[in-house]
Coordinates of C-alpha atoms and ligand atoms in Angstrom, one line a residue:
X16 CA -19.9 44.9 42.7
X17 CA -19.6 45.4 39.0
X18 CA -16.1 46.8 39.5
X19 CA -15.1 43.9 41.7
X20 CA -16.4 41.5 39.1
X21 CA -14.4 43.1 36.4
X22 CA -11.3 43.1 38.6
X23 CA -11.8 39.4 39.3
X24 CA -12.5 38.8 35.6
X25 CA -9.2 40.4 34.8
X26 CA -7.2 38.5 37.3
X27 CA -8.5 35.1 36.6
X28 CA -9.2 33.3 33.5
X29 CA -11.4 30.7 35.0
X30 CA -15.1 31.0 35.3
X31 CA -15.9 31.9 38.9
X32 CA -19.3 30.2 38.8
X33 CA -19.3 29.7 42.6
X34 CA -18.3 33.3 43.4
X35 CA -20.9 35.2 45.4
X36 CA -19.9 38.4 43.7
X37 CA -21.2 37.1 40.4
X38 CA -24.7 38.5 40.4
X39 CA -24.0 40.2 37.1
X40 CA -22.8 38.1 34.2
X41 CA -19.0 38.2 34.1
X42 CA -17.6 40.4 31.4
X43 CA -15.1 38.3 29.5
X44 CA -12.1 40.5 29.9
X45 CA -9.0 39.4 28.0
X46 CA -10.1 35.9 26.9
X47 CA -7.4 33.4 26.0
X48 CA -6.6 33.4 22.3
X49 CA -5.6 30.2 20.5
X50 CA -4.7 30.2 16.8
X51 CA -4.7 26.6 15.4
X52 CA -2.9 26.8 12.1
X53 CA -2.5 23.9 9.7
X54 CA 0.1 23.6 7.0
X55 CA -1.1 23.2 3.4
X56 CA -4.7 22.3 4.2
X57 CA -7.0 23.2 1.3
X58 CA -10.4 24.8 1.1
X59 CA -12.0 21.5 0.2
X60 CA -10.2 19.3 2.7
X61 CA -12.8 19.5 5.5
X62 CA -16.2 18.0 5.7
X63 CA -17.4 21.4 7.1
X64 CA -16.3 22.9 3.8
X65 CA -18.0 20.3 1.6
X66 CA -15.6 17.3 1.6
X67 CA -17.4 14.0 1.3
X68 CA -14.5 11.6 1.1
X69 CA -12.8 12.8 4.3
X70 CA -14.8 13.4 7.5
X71 CA -13.3 15.8 10.0
X72 CA -15.7 15.8 13.0
X73 CA -13.6 17.8 15.4
X74 CA -12.9 20.7 13.1
X75 CA -16.5 20.5 11.9
X76 CA -17.6 20.9 15.5
X77 CA -15.7 24.2 15.6
X78 CA -17.4 25.2 12.4
X79 CA -20.9 24.3 13.5
X80 CA -20.4 25.9 16.9
X81 CA -18.7 29.0 15.6
X82 CA -18.4 31.2 12.5
X83 CA -17.4 29.5 9.3
X84 CA -15.9 31.9 6.8
X85 CA -16.2 31.3 3.1
X86 CA -14.2 34.3 1.9
X87 CA -11.2 34.2 4.2
X88 CA -7.7 34.4 3.0
X89 CA -4.1 33.6 4.0
X90 CA -2.0 36.5 2.8
X91 CA 0.0 34.1 0.5
X92 CA 0.1 30.8 -1.3
X93 CA 3.2 29.6 0.6
X94 CA 4.1 29.2 4.2
X95 CA 6.7 31.8 5.3
X96 CA 4.9 34.9 3.9
X97 CA 1.5 33.8 5.3
X98 CA 3.0 33.2 8.8
X99 CA 4.8 36.5 8.5
X100 CA 1.5 38.3 7.8
X101 CA -0.4 36.4 10.5
X102 CA 2.1 37.4 13.2
X103 CA 3.1 40.9 12.1
X104 CA -0.1 42.2 10.4
X105 CA 2.0 43.3 7.5
X106 CA 1.7 42.5 3.9
X107 CA 4.6 40.1 3.2
X108 CA 5.3 41.6 -0.2
X109 CA 6.6 44.6 1.6
X110 CA 9.5 42.5 2.8
X111 CA 11.5 41.2 -0.1
X112 CA 12.8 38.3 2.0
X113 CA 9.4 36.9 2.8
X114 CA 9.8 33.8 0.7
X115 CA 9.9 30.0 1.5
X116 CA 13.0 30.0 3.8
X117 CA 15.7 27.4 4.1
X118 CA 16.4 26.0 7.6
X119 CA 19.4 28.3 7.9
X120 CA 17.7 31.6 7.0
X121 CA 18.0 34.5 9.5
X122 CA 14.9 35.7 11.5
X123 CA 12.6 37.4 9.0
X124 CA 10.7 39.5 11.6
X125 CA 12.6 42.4 12.9
X126 CA 12.8 42.5 16.7
X127 CA 11.6 46.1 16.4
X128 CA 8.4 45.1 14.6
X129 CA 4.9 44.9 16.0
X130 CA 3.7 41.3 16.4
X131 CA 0.5 39.7 17.7
X132 CA 2.2 38.1 20.7
X133 CA 4.2 41.2 21.5
X134 CA 1.1 43.3 21.5
X135 CA -0.7 40.8 23.7
X136 CA 2.2 40.5 26.1
X137 CA 2.0 44.2 26.7
X138 CA -1.6 43.7 27.7
X139 CA -0.6 41.1 30.3
X140 CA -0.9 38.0 28.3
X141 CA 1.3 35.0 28.5
X142 CA 2.4 33.9 25.0
X143 CA 3.6 30.8 23.4
X144 CA 4.2 29.0 20.1
X145 CA 4.1 25.2 19.8
X146 CA 4.8 23.8 16.3
X147 CA 6.1 25.0 13.0
X148 CA 8.0 28.3 12.9
X149 CA 9.5 28.7 9.4
X150 CA 10.3 32.4 9.9
X151 CA 14.0 32.1 10.2
X152 CA 16.3 32.0 13.2
X153 CA 19.4 33.9 14.3
X154 CA 21.2 36.6 12.3
X155 CA 22.8 34.6 9.5
X156 CA 25.3 32.0 10.7
X157 CA 23.6 29.8 13.3
X158 CA 25.5 27.6 15.7
X159 CA 22.9 25.0 16.6
X160 CA 24.9 23.9 19.6
X161 CA 24.4 27.2 21.5
X162 CA 21.2 29.1 22.1
X163 CA 19.8 30.1 18.7
X164 CA 18.7 33.7 18.8
X165 CA 16.9 35.9 17.8
X166 CA 13.9 33.7 17.3
X167 CA 10.3 33.5 18.5
X168 CA 11.2 34.5 22.0
X169 CA 12.7 37.7 20.7
X170 CA 9.6 38.7 18.8
X171 CA 7.0 38.3 21.5
X172 CA 6.7 34.7 22.6
X173 CA 7.5 34.0 26.2
X174 CA 7.8 30.4 25.4
X175 CA 8.6 28.5 22.2
X176 CA 8.7 24.8 21.3
X177 CA 9.2 24.6 17.5
X178 CA 10.3 22.9 14.4
X179 CA 12.6 25.4 12.8
X180 CA 11.5 25.4 9.2
X181 CA 9.5 22.6 7.7
X182 CA 9.2 18.9 8.4
X183 CA 11.1 18.2 5.1
X184 CA 13.9 20.6 6.0
X185 CA 16.9 20.1 8.3
X186 CA 17.6 20.5 11.1
X187 CA 15.2 17.8 12.1
X188 CA 15.2 18.6 15.8
X189 CA 12.9 20.5 18.1
X190 CA 14.0 23.8 19.5
X191 CA 12.7 24.9 22.9
X192 CA 13.3 28.6 23.8
X193 CA 16.2 28.6 21.4
X194 CA 17.9 25.4 22.5
X195 CA 17.9 22.2 20.6
X196 CA 16.0 19.7 22.7
X197 CA 18.0 16.6 23.8
X198 CA 21.3 17.8 22.3
X199 CA 24.4 15.9 23.3
X200 CA 27.3 18.3 23.3
X201 CA 29.5 15.4 22.2
X202 CA 27.5 15.0 19.0
X203 CA 27.2 18.6 17.8
X204 CA 24.8 19.5 15.0
X205 CA 26.0 21.1 11.7
X206 CA 23.6 22.2 9.0
X207 CA 24.4 23.4 5.5
X208 CA 22.1 24.0 2.6
X209 CA 24.8 24.0 -0.1
X210 CA 27.3 21.4 0.6
X211 CA 27.1 18.0 2.2
X212 CA 29.4 17.0 5.0
X213 CA 32.1 14.5 3.9
X214 CA 31.1 10.9 4.3
X215 CA 27.4 11.7 5.3
X216 CA 24.9 9.6 3.3
X217 CA 22.3 11.3 1.1
X218 CA 19.4 10.0 -1.0
X219 CA 21.7 10.1 -4.0
X220 CA 24.8 8.3 -2.5
X221 CA 22.8 5.8 -0.4
X222 CA 19.4 5.2 -2.0
X223 CA 19.1 1.9 -0.2
X224 CA 18.6 3.9 3.1
X225 CA 15.6 5.7 1.8
X226 CA 12.1 4.5 2.9
X227 CA 10.1 7.3 1.4
X228 CA 11.1 7.9 -2.2
X229 CA 11.7 11.5 -3.4
X230 CA 10.1 12.8 -6.5
X231 CA 11.6 16.2 -6.8
X232 CA 14.0 18.0 -4.5
X233 CA 14.3 16.2 -1.1
X234 CA 17.4 14.2 -1.9
X235 CA 19.8 15.5 0.6
X236 CA 20.4 14.1 4.2
X237 CA 18.3 11.1 5.2
X238 CA 16.6 11.2 8.6
X239 CA 14.4 8.3 9.8
X240 CA 14.6 6.9 6.2
X241 CA 13.1 10.1 4.8
X242 CA 15.4 12.2 2.6
X243 CA 15.2 15.9 3.3
X244 CA 16.0 19.3 1.9
X245 CA 19.5 20.4 3.2
X246 CA 22.4 18.6 4.8
X247 CA 22.8 17.9 8.5
X248 CA 25.4 16.1 10.5
X249 CA 25.4 15.1 14.1
X250 CA 22.7 15.6 16.7
X251 CA 21.6 11.9 16.4
X252 CA 20.0 11.7 19.8
X253 CA 18.1 15.0 19.3
X254 CA 16.4 14.1 16.1
X255 CA 12.7 14.0 16.2
X256 CA 10.5 11.0 15.5
X257 CA 8.3 12.0 12.5
X258 CA 5.4 9.6 13.4
X259 CA 5.2 11.0 16.9
X260 CA 5.4 14.7 15.9
X261 CA 1.6 15.3 16.1
X262 CA 1.3 13.7 19.5
X263 CA 4.3 15.6 20.7
X264 CA 3.0 19.0 19.7
X265 CA -0.4 18.1 21.1
X266 CA 1.0 17.2 24.5
X267 CA 3.0 20.4 24.5
X268 CA -0.1 22.5 23.6
X269 CA -2.2 20.7 26.3
X270 CA 0.4 21.1 28.9
X271 CA 0.8 24.8 28.1
X272 CA -3.0 25.3 28.6
X273 CA -2.9 23.5 31.9
X274 CA 0.1 25.4 33.2
X275 CA -1.1 28.8 32.2
X276 CA -4.9 28.8 32.7
X277 CA -4.8 31.2 35.6
X278 CA -3.9 34.2 33.5
X279 CA -4.9 35.1 29.9
X280 CA -2.7 33.4 27.3
X281 CA -2.1 33.5 23.6
X282 CA -1.2 30.1 22.1
X283 CA -0.1 29.7 18.5
X284 CA -0.6 26.0 17.9
X285 CA 1.1 25.6 14.5
X286 CA 0.5 22.0 13.4
X287 CA 2.6 20.4 10.7
X288 CA -0.1 18.5 8.8
X289 CA -0.7 17.8 5.9
X290 CA 2.6 19.2 4.7
X291 CA 5.2 16.7 3.4
X292 CA 6.6 14.3 4.5
X293 CA 3.2 12.9 5.6
X294 CA 4.0 10.7 8.5
X295 CA 0.8 9.7 10.3
X296 CA 1.2 7.9 13.6
X297 CA 0.4 4.1 13.1
X298 CA -3.0 4.7 14.8
X299 CA -4.0 6.7 11.7
X300 CA -2.3 4.8 9.0
X301 CA -4.9 3.7 6.4
X302 CA -7.7 5.4 8.2
X303 CA -8.7 7.8 5.4
X304 CA -8.4 5.5 2.4
X305 CA -6.7 8.4 0.7
X306 CA -3.2 7.5 1.7
X307 CA -0.9 9.4 4.1
X308 CA -2.2 12.8 3.1
X309 CA -5.8 12.0 4.1
X310 CA -4.5 10.1 7.2
X311 CA -2.6 13.0 8.6
X312 CA -5.6 15.3 8.1
X313 CA -7.6 12.8 10.2
X314 CA -4.7 12.8 12.7
X315 CA -4.8 16.6 12.8
X316 CA -8.6 16.6 13.3
X317 CA -8.2 14.2 16.2
X318 CA -5.5 16.3 17.8
X319 CA -7.8 19.4 17.6
X320 CA -10.6 17.4 19.3
X321 CA -8.2 16.4 22.1
X322 CA -7.0 19.9 22.5
X323 CA -10.5 21.3 22.7
X324 CA -11.3 18.7 25.4
X325 CA -8.5 20.1 27.4
X326 CA -9.9 23.6 27.2
X327 CA -13.2 22.2 28.3
X328 CA -11.8 20.1 31.1
X329 CA -9.9 23.1 32.5
X330 CA -13.1 25.1 32.6
X331 CA -11.9 27.8 30.2
X332 CA -13.7 26.9 27.0
X333 CA -16.1 29.9 27.5
X334 CA -13.2 32.2 28.0
X335 CA -11.2 31.2 24.9
X336 CA -11.4 32.5 21.4
X337 CA -10.2 29.8 19.0
X338 CA -9.2 30.7 15.5
X339 CA -8.6 27.9 13.0
X340 CA -7.1 28.2 9.6
X341 CA -4.3 27.0 7.2
X342 CA -1.3 28.8 5.8
X343 CA -1.7 28.1 2.1
X344 CA -3.6 25.9 -0.3
X345 CA -3.3 22.2 -1.0
X346 CA -0.8 20.2 -3.0
X347 CA -0.7 16.4 -3.6
X348 CA 2.8 15.6 -4.8
X349 CA 5.0 18.1 -3.1
X350 CA 8.2 16.2 -3.6
X351 CA 7.7 12.6 -2.4
X352 CA 6.0 9.5 -3.8
X353 CA 3.5 9.0 -1.0
X354 CA 0.3 7.9 -2.8
X355 CA -1.4 11.3 -2.4
X356 CA -2.0 11.5 -6.2
X357 CA -2.7 7.8 -6.6
X358 CA -5.2 7.5 -3.8
X359 CA -7.0 10.8 -4.2
X360 CA -10.1 9.2 -5.7
X361 CA -13.1 11.7 -5.7
X362 CA -11.6 13.9 -3.0
X363 CA -11.0 17.5 -4.1
X364 CA -8.6 19.3 -1.7
X365 CA -9.3 22.6 -3.4
X366 CA -13.0 22.1 -3.4
X367 CA -14.5 24.1 -6.2
X368 CA -11.5 26.5 -6.4
X369 CA -8.9 26.7 -9.1
X370 CA -5.2 26.1 -8.5
X371 CA -3.5 25.1 -5.2
X372 CA -0.4 25.8 -3.2
X373 CA 1.9 28.3 -5.0
X374 CA -1.0 29.6 -7.1
X375 CA -2.4 33.0 -7.6
X376 CA -5.7 31.3 -8.4
X377 CA -8.1 31.1 -5.5
X378 CA -7.1 27.7 -4.1
X379 CA -3.7 29.1 -3.3
X380 CA -4.9 31.5 -0.7
X381 CA -8.6 31.1 0.1
X382 CA -8.6 29.1 3.3
X383 CA -10.9 27.3 5.7
X384 CA -11.2 29.8 8.5
X385 CA -13.2 29.4 11.6
X386 CA -13.7 31.4 14.8
X387 CA -15.1 29.7 17.8
X388 CA -15.8 31.1 21.2
X389 CA -18.4 29.2 23.2
X390 CA -21.2 31.4 24.5
X391 CA -19.8 34.5 22.7
X392 CA -19.9 33.7 19.0
X393 CA -23.3 32.6 17.7
X394 CA -22.9 29.8 15.2
X395 CA -23.2 30.9 11.6
X396 CA -21.6 31.2 8.2
X397 CA -19.9 34.5 7.0
X398 CA -19.0 35.5 3.5
X399 CA -17.3 38.7 4.6
X400 CA -13.9 39.2 3.1
X401 CA -11.2 38.8 5.7
X402 CA -7.5 38.0 5.8
X403 CA -5.5 36.2 8.5
X404 CA -3.4 39.4 8.6
X405 CA -6.5 41.1 10.2
X406 CA -6.2 39.1 13.4
X407 CA -3.7 41.6 14.8
X408 CA -5.8 44.7 14.7
X409 CA -9.0 42.8 15.5
X410 CA -7.5 41.1 18.6
X411 CA -6.1 44.5 19.6
X412 CA -9.7 45.8 19.7
X413 CA -10.8 42.8 21.7
X414 CA -8.3 43.4 24.4
X415 CA -9.1 47.1 24.4
X416 CA -6.4 48.8 22.4
X417 CA -6.1 50.4 19.0
X418 CA -3.5 49.1 16.6
X419 CA -3.1 51.0 13.4
X420 CA 0.6 50.8 12.6
X421 CA 0.2 47.8 10.3
X422 CA -1.7 46.6 7.2
X423 CA -4.0 44.7 9.5
X424 CA -7.7 45.8 9.5
X425 CA -9.8 45.9 12.6
X426 CA -12.6 43.4 11.9
X427 CA -13.5 42.3 15.4
X428 CA -17.2 42.3 14.9
X429 CA -16.8 40.4 11.7
X430 CA -14.7 37.8 13.4
X431 CA -17.2 37.5 16.2
X432 CA -20.0 37.1 13.7
X433 CA -21.7 40.4 14.7
X434 CA -21.1 42.1 11.4
X435 CA -20.7 41.2 7.7
X436 CA -18.7 44.3 7.0
X437 CA -15.4 42.9 5.9
X438 CA -12.5 44.2 3.9
X439 CA -13.2 45.9 0.6
X440 CA -9.8 45.1 -0.9
X441 CA -7.0 42.6 -0.4
X442 CA -3.7 42.1 -2.2
X443 CA -2.9 38.4 -2.5
X444 CA 0.6 37.0 -2.9
X445 CA 2.0 33.8 -4.4
X446 CA 5.7 33.2 -4.8
X447 CA 6.4 36.9 -5.0
X448 CA 3.6 37.7 -7.5
X449 CA 0.6 39.6 -6.4
X450 CA -3.1 40.0 -7.4
X451 CA -6.0 42.1 -6.2
X452 CA -9.3 41.0 -4.7
X453 CA -11.8 43.8 -4.5
X454 CA -15.4 43.2 -3.7
X455 CA -16.4 40.2 -5.7
X456 CA -13.7 40.8 -8.2
X457 CA -10.3 39.3 -8.7
X458 CA -7.6 40.7 -11.0
X459 CA -4.4 38.9 -11.8
X460 CA -1.9 40.9 -13.7
X461 CA 0.2 39.4 -16.5
X462 CA 3.2 37.3 -15.3
X463 CA 5.8 35.5 -17.4
X464 CA 6.6 32.0 -16.3
X465 CA 4.9 28.7 -16.8
X466 CA 1.2 28.3 -16.6
X467 CA 1.4 25.0 -14.8
X468 CA 4.1 23.7 -12.5
X469 CA 4.3 20.2 -13.8
X470 CA 6.1 18.7 -10.8
X471 CA 3.3 19.5 -8.5
X472 CA 0.6 19.6 -11.2
X473 CA -0.7 23.0 -10.2
X474 CA -1.8 26.0 -12.3
X475 CA 0.2 28.9 -11.0
X476 CA -1.9 31.8 -12.5
X477 CA 0.7 33.0 -15.0
X478 CA -0.2 34.2 -18.4
X479 CA 0.7 37.2 -20.6
X480 CA -2.9 38.6 -20.4
X481 CA -4.7 40.3 -17.5
X482 CA -7.2 38.1 -15.9
X483 CA -10.4 39.3 -14.3
X484 CA -12.9 37.1 -12.6
X485 CA -16.2 37.7 -10.9
X486 CA -16.0 35.3 -8.0
X487 CA -19.6 35.6 -7.1
X488 CA -20.7 34.2 -10.4
X489 CA -17.6 32.2 -11.2
X490 CA -15.9 30.8 -8.1
X491 CA -14.0 28.3 -10.3
X492 CA -12.4 31.2 -12.3
X493 CA -13.3 29.8 -15.7
X494 CA -14.4 33.0 -17.4
X495 CA -11.8 35.7 -17.9
X496 CA -13.8 39.0 -18.2
X497 CA -10.8 41.2 -18.8
X498 CA -11.7 41.8 -22.4
X499 CA -15.4 42.1 -22.0
X500 CA -15.3 44.4 -19.0
X501 CA -12.5 46.9 -19.7
X502 CA -13.9 49.5 -17.2
X503 CA -13.8 47.1 -14.3
X504 CA -10.3 46.0 -15.3
X505 CA -9.1 49.6 -15.4
X506 CA -10.6 50.3 -12.0
X507 CA -8.9 47.1 -10.6
X508 CA -5.5 48.0 -12.1
X509 CA -5.7 51.5 -10.6
X510 CA -6.6 50.2 -7.2
X511 CA -3.9 47.6 -7.4
X512 CA -1.3 50.1 -8.3
X513 CA -2.4 52.4 -5.5
X514 CA -2.3 49.6 -2.9
X515 CA 1.0 48.3 -4.1
X516 CA 2.4 51.8 -4.1
X517 CA 3.5 51.8 -7.7
Ligands
LIG5 C1 9.4 23.8 -1.7 C2 9.5 22.3 -1.5 C3 8.2 21.8 -1.0 C4 7.9 22.5 0.3 C5 7.8 24.0 0.1 C6 7.6 24.7 1.3 C7 11.1 21.3 -3.2 C8 11.2 20.8 -4.5 N1 9.9 21.7 -2.8 O1 10.6 24.3 -2.1 O2 8.4 20.4 -0.7 O3 8.8 22.1 1.3 O4 9.1 24.4 -0.4 O5 6.3 24.6 1.7 O6 12.0 21.4 -2.4 S1 5.7 25.6 2.7 O7 4.3 25.2 3.0 O8 6.5 25.6 3.9 O9 5.7 26.9 2.0
LIG6 CA1 2.4 25.6 4.1

């Protein structure tokens, strides 16, 4: 009977409550795995993480019904490297090309590399990405009018429905399984990041066409009144509607769940909020009082609530592990005048942490991170040190395999709230600089370069001295202990050099 139950458990994803065979509790073999990943959401942006000016009930429900992590990190303080680490389990600083990519960059992940979806696919999972990719496409010169490959489908995703790079970068079209959605062959798409196409308007030549003003960068092609990074010509009918993007990705994610619930699936739901340009649907405009940045966080929260309702309605909530996080820390003005700075009021996107996006200080990489699995994860708060990169080896364990070929650490019990035994060390990265977290300590080596990036008003973590912080006592990184604790500093430098392979 147990064997039969197990077999049935394997074959079907749905709870077989009515089945007579189910005398024993069903072992949850191969649960669905959903990674909900936000873009530029900060440690202090959720009410579950202490925000008072912004209330995010749906994400809070995941936090209060699951494990809320307070010491969880993205690998990096920008998007591309964090996503690379999440999907490959590898430290991004091992790959010199793992930097913020233009929309024309080739695929960053080798098709030979291990990836989370590839690994799950081998175990019989169905795999899909809906949302932001930003890991490059093709081999160098992309013809957007033919199937674009290699891409997500070549590194483990059975299905992909993506925005290629970022919402502020061209091409501003959705790509489904390598093909531009809604492309009219008579209006071919051309993309260039160096030169404009003759006669095409830009924010410089035609400022009167611009509805969202640029602050720095973002003055190339104009789409839907929003000036972007990069030049694009053609593909008019295929261009996305910015205000409908969240609804569009949500619908796709929901449809995927409904169509694939009979076998285990892995869904990477990579939402675009609250990255620039912040374009809330009119339903959410003005809802936060904090301007479009707050509004799109509320929009994202709503989407997550709707998505969770779908899991519940389909009867698979108890058989789905949901992991929620963000790719890097927060930024207010990231290149557009959109009231993010003006309307911030008392809200603190970084919470008590120092720095933000692009920074080696904590707010760059320490993320809201929640694991939720109804009936399996007991609600709680964990201060174990974990990195998003560790999902790969941990999920491997969950589905019954061992995966040791990457930098990913197997922390399944930690992620399920059954252990507090997290990592001991983690190398953090921000715009190609690295730092070491070890135990409660954080060491930032000297880096030339400006202390503050004025355009975005963020402290980057550069200085000519070593910096050493005890994060347990000083989460805001105000007291540099490098001089007063030379032994600890020495130990940290040695560990850092060993880990970095110097
Ligand atoms: C920067 C952009 C910024 C954002 C970032 C990528 C300028 C001046 N700034 O280069 O707006 O797009 O790249 O963000 O162009 S990320 O979250 O995808 O890493
Ligand atoms: Ca990001």
